[in-house]
Short mmCIF file of C-alpha atoms in Angstrom, two decimals:
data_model
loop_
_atom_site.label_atom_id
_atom_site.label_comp_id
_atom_site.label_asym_id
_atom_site.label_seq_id
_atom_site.Cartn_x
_atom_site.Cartn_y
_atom_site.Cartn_z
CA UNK A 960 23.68 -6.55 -17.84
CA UNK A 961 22.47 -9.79 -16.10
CA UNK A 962 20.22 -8.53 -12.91
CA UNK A 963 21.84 -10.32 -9.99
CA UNK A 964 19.51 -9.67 -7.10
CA UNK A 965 18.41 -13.20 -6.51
CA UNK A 966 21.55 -13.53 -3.77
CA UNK A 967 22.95 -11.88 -1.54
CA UNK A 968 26.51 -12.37 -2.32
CA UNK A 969 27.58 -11.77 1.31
CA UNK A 970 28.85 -13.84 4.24
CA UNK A 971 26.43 -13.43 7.23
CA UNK A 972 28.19 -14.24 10.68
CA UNK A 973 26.76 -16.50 13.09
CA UNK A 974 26.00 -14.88 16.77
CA UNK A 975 23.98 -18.77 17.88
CA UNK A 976 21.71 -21.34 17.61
CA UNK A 977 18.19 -22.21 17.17
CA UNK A 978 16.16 -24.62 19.14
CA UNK A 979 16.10 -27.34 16.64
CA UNK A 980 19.95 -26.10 15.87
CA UNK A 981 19.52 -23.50 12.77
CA UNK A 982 22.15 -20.87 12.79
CA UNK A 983 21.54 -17.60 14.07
CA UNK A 984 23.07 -15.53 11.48
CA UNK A 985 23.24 -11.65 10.91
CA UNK A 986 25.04 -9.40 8.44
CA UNK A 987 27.87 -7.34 10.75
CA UNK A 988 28.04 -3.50 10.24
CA UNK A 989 30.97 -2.63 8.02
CA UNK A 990 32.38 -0.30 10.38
CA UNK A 991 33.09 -0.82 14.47
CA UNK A 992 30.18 1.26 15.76
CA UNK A 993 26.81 0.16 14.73
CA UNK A 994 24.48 2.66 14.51
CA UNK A 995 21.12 0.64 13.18
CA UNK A 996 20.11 -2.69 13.45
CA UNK A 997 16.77 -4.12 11.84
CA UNK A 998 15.61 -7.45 12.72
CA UNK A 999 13.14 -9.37 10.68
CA UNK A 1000 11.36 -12.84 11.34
CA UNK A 1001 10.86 -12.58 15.48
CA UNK A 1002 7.54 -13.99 14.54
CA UNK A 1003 7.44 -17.26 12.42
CA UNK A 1004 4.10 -16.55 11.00
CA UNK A 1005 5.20 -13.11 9.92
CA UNK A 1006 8.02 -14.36 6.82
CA UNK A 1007 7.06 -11.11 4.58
CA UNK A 1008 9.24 -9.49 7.18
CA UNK A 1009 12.33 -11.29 5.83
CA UNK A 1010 11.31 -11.23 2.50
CA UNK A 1011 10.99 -7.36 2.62
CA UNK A 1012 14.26 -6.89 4.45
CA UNK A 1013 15.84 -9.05 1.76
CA UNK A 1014 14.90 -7.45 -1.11
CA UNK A 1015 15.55 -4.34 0.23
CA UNK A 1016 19.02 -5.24 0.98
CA UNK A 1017 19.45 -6.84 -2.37
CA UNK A 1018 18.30 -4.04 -4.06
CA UNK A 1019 21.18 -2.23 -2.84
CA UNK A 1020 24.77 -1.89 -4.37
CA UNK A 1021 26.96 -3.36 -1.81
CA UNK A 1022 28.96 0.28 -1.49
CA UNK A 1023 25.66 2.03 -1.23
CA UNK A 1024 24.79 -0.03 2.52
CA UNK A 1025 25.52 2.33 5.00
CA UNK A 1026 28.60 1.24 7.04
CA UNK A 1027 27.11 1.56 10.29
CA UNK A 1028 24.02 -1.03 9.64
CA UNK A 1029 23.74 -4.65 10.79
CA UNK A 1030 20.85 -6.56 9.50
CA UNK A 1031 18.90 -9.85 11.08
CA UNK A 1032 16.98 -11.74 8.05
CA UNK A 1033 15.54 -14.10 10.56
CA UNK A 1034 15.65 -13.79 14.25
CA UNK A 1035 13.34 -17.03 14.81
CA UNK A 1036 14.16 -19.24 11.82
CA UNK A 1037 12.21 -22.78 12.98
CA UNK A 1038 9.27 -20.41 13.35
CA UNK A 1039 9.80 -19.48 9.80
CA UNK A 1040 10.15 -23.32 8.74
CA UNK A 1041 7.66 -24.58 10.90
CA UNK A 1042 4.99 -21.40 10.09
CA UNK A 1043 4.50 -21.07 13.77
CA UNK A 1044 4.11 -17.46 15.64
CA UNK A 1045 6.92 -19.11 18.18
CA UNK A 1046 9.87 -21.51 18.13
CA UNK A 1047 9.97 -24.72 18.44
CA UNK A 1048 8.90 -24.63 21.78
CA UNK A 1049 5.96 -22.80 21.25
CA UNK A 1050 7.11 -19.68 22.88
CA UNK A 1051 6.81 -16.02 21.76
CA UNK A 1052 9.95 -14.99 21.38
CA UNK A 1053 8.47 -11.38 21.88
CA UNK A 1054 7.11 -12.29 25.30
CA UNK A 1055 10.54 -13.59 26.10
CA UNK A 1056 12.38 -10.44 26.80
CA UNK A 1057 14.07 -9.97 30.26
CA UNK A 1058 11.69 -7.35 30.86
CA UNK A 1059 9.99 -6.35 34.38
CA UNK A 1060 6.38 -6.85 33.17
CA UNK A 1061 7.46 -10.84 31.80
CA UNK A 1062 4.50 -12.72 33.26
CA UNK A 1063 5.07 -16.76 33.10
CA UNK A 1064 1.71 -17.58 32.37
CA UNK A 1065 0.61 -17.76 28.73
CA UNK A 1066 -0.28 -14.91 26.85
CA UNK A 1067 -2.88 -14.25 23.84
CA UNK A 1068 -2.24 -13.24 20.29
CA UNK A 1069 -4.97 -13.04 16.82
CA UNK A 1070 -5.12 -16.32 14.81
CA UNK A 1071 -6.35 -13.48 12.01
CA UNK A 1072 -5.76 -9.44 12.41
CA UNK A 1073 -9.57 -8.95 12.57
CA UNK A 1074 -10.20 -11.20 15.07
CA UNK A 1075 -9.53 -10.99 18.83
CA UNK A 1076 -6.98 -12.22 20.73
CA UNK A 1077 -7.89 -15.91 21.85
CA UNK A 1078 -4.91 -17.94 20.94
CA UNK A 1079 -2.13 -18.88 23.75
CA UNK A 1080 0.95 -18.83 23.66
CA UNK A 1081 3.59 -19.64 25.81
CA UNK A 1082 5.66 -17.41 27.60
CA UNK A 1083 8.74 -19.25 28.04
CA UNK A 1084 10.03 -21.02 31.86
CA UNK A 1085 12.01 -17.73 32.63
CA UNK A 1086 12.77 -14.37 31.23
CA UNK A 1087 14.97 -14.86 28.18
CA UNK A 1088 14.74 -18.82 28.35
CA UNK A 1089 14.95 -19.47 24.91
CA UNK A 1090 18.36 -19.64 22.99
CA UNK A 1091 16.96 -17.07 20.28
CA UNK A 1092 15.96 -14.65 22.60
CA UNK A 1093 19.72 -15.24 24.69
CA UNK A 1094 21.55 -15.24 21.57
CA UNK A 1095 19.65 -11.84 20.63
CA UNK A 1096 20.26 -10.21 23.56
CA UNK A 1097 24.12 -10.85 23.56
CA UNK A 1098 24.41 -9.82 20.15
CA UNK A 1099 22.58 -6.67 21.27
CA UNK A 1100 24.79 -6.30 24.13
CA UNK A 1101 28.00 -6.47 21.43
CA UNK A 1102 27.23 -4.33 18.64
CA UNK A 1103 25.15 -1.42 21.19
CA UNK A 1104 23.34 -0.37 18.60
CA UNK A 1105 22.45 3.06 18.59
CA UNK A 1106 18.81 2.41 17.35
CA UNK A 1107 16.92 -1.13 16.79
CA UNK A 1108 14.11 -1.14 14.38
CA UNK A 1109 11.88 -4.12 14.09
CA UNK A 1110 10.18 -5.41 11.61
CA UNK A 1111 6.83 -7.11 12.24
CA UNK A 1112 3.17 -7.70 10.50
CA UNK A 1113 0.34 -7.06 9.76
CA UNK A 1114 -1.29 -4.11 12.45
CA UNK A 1115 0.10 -0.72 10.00
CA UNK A 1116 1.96 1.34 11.96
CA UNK A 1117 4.96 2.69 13.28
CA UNK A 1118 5.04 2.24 16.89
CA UNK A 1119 7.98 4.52 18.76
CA UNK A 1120 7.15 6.07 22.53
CA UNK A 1121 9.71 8.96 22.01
CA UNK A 1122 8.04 9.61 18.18
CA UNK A 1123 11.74 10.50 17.17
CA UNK A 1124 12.54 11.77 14.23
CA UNK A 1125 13.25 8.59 12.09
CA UNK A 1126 10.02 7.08 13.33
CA UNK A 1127 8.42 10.46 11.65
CA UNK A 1128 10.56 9.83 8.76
CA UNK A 1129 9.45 6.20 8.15
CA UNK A 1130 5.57 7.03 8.94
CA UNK A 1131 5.63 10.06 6.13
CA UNK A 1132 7.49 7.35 3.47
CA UNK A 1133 5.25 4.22 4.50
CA UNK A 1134 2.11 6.79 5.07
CA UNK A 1135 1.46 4.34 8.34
CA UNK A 1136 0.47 6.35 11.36
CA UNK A 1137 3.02 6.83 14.14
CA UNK A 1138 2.08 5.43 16.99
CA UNK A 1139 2.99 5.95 20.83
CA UNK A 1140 2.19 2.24 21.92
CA UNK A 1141 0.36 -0.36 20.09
CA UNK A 1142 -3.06 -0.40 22.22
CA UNK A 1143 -2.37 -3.64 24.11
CA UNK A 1144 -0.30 -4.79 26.75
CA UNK A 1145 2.97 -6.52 25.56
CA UNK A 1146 4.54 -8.48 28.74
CA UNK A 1147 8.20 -9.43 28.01
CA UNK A 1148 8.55 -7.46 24.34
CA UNK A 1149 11.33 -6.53 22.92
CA UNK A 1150 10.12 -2.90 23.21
CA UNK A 1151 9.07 -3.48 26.89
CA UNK A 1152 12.93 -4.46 27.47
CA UNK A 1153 14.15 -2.06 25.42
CA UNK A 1154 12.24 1.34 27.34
CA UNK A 1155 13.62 -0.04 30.41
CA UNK A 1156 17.28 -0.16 29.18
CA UNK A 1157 16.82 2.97 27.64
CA UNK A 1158 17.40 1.66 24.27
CA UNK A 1159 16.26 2.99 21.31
CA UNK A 1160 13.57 1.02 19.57
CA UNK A 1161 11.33 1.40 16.22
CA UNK A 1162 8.86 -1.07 15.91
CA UNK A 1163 7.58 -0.95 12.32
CA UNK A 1164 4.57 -2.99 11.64
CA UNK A 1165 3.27 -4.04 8.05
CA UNK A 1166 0.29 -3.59 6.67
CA UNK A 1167 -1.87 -6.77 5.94
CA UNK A 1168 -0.76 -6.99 2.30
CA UNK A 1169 0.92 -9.33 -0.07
CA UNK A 1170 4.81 -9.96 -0.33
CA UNK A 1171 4.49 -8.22 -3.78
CA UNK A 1172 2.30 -5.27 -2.47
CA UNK A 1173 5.16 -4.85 0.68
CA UNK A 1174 7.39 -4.58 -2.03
CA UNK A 1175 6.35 -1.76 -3.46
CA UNK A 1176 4.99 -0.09 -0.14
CA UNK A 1177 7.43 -0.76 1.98
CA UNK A 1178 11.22 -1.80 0.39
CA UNK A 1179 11.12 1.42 -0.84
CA UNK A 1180 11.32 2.67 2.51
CA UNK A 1181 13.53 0.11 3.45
CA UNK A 1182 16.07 0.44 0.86
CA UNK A 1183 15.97 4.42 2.22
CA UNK A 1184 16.61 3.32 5.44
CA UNK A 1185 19.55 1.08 4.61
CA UNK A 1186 21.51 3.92 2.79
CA UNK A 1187 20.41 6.95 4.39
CA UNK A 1188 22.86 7.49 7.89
CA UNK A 1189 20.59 9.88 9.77
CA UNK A 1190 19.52 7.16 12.63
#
């Protein structure tokens, strides 16, 4: 039998566009309440997050994906073509976030994971300025997911202030320590947003390893998480 996990064989919907005018596209949950949804690729500079979500996903019978799951391959796709932490406007998407604690001036992130954080980068004009982080937020607001888990690289952990049970879950399979807060400030994150709204938020950071290492450390957890419904 010919292995045919090189495609997805789906059709993602579009929920809006990218600076330069990519489509923003996710895969919808198969049923009207969506009870997960993992984004990948906030960060440009961070691709093995889409890779990983990928495989996982294509590693997956398509009856096997759990109904209430909606997936984002790449939330910041000209940061993925151009290589660059932002968009095309240079702005963290992850400092974006309508959040109390957004601060307009520039903030600071590692050029390398060892190294300390020197490098600006742009905050954005406003609180949710840029159409990624608009276009997220709306599709947020429609599916009201009942848990967000996002994927990012390379600081190896799993960061969740309420330590819930499927944050334990994910540290025992990934063997990444669980984490209460990452051990910097994060003005305008996603998970800043997120506490404030009361949402429910995973942040699940890669080790620094290869795309074929993450493969075998991490899809494995992935593919768990995609058909397992206890979110």
């Amino acid at each position: 039998m010919i292995d045919r996990r090189t495609a997805h064989g789906v059709e993602l919907s579009g929920y809006g566009r990218s600076v330069l005018g990519a489509p923003l596209c996710y895969l919808p949950p198969r049923s009207d309440s969506c009870r997960l949804l993992i984004i990948a690729g906030l960060h440009g500079e961070e691709p093995e997050t889409t890779v990983a979500l990928s495989r996982a996903f294509r590693s997956l019978a398509a009856e096997k994906l759990c109904d209430g799951v909606a997936l984002i391959f790449a939330a910041n796709p000209d940061g993925l073509a151009l290589g660059t932490r932002g968009n095309a406007n240079g702005v963290d998407l992850n400092r974006n976030f309508p959040a109390s604690n957004w601060q307009p001036d520039p903030t600071t992130c590692r050029w390398h994971v060892d190294e300390e954080e020197e490098v600006a980068i742009e905050t954005g004009s406003a609180p949710a300025s840029e159409p990624e982080t608009q276009a997220l937020l709306d599709l947020i607001s429609l599916l009201e997911p009942t848990c967000i888990v996002s994927l990012h690289a390379p600081l190896a952990c799993i960061d969740d202030p309420d330590q819930s049970p499927l944050a334990q879950r994910l540290a025992s399979g990934t063997g990444l320590p669980l984490v209460e807060q990452i051990g910097y400030p994060t003005p305008g994150s996603m998970g800043s947003w997120a506490s404030e709204l009361n949402q429910r938020l995973i942040t699940w950071e890669f080790p620094p390893e290869s795309v074929e290492a993450l493969s075998k450390t991490q899809v494995p957890v992935l593919i768990e998480l995609l058909s397992k419904a206890d979110y």
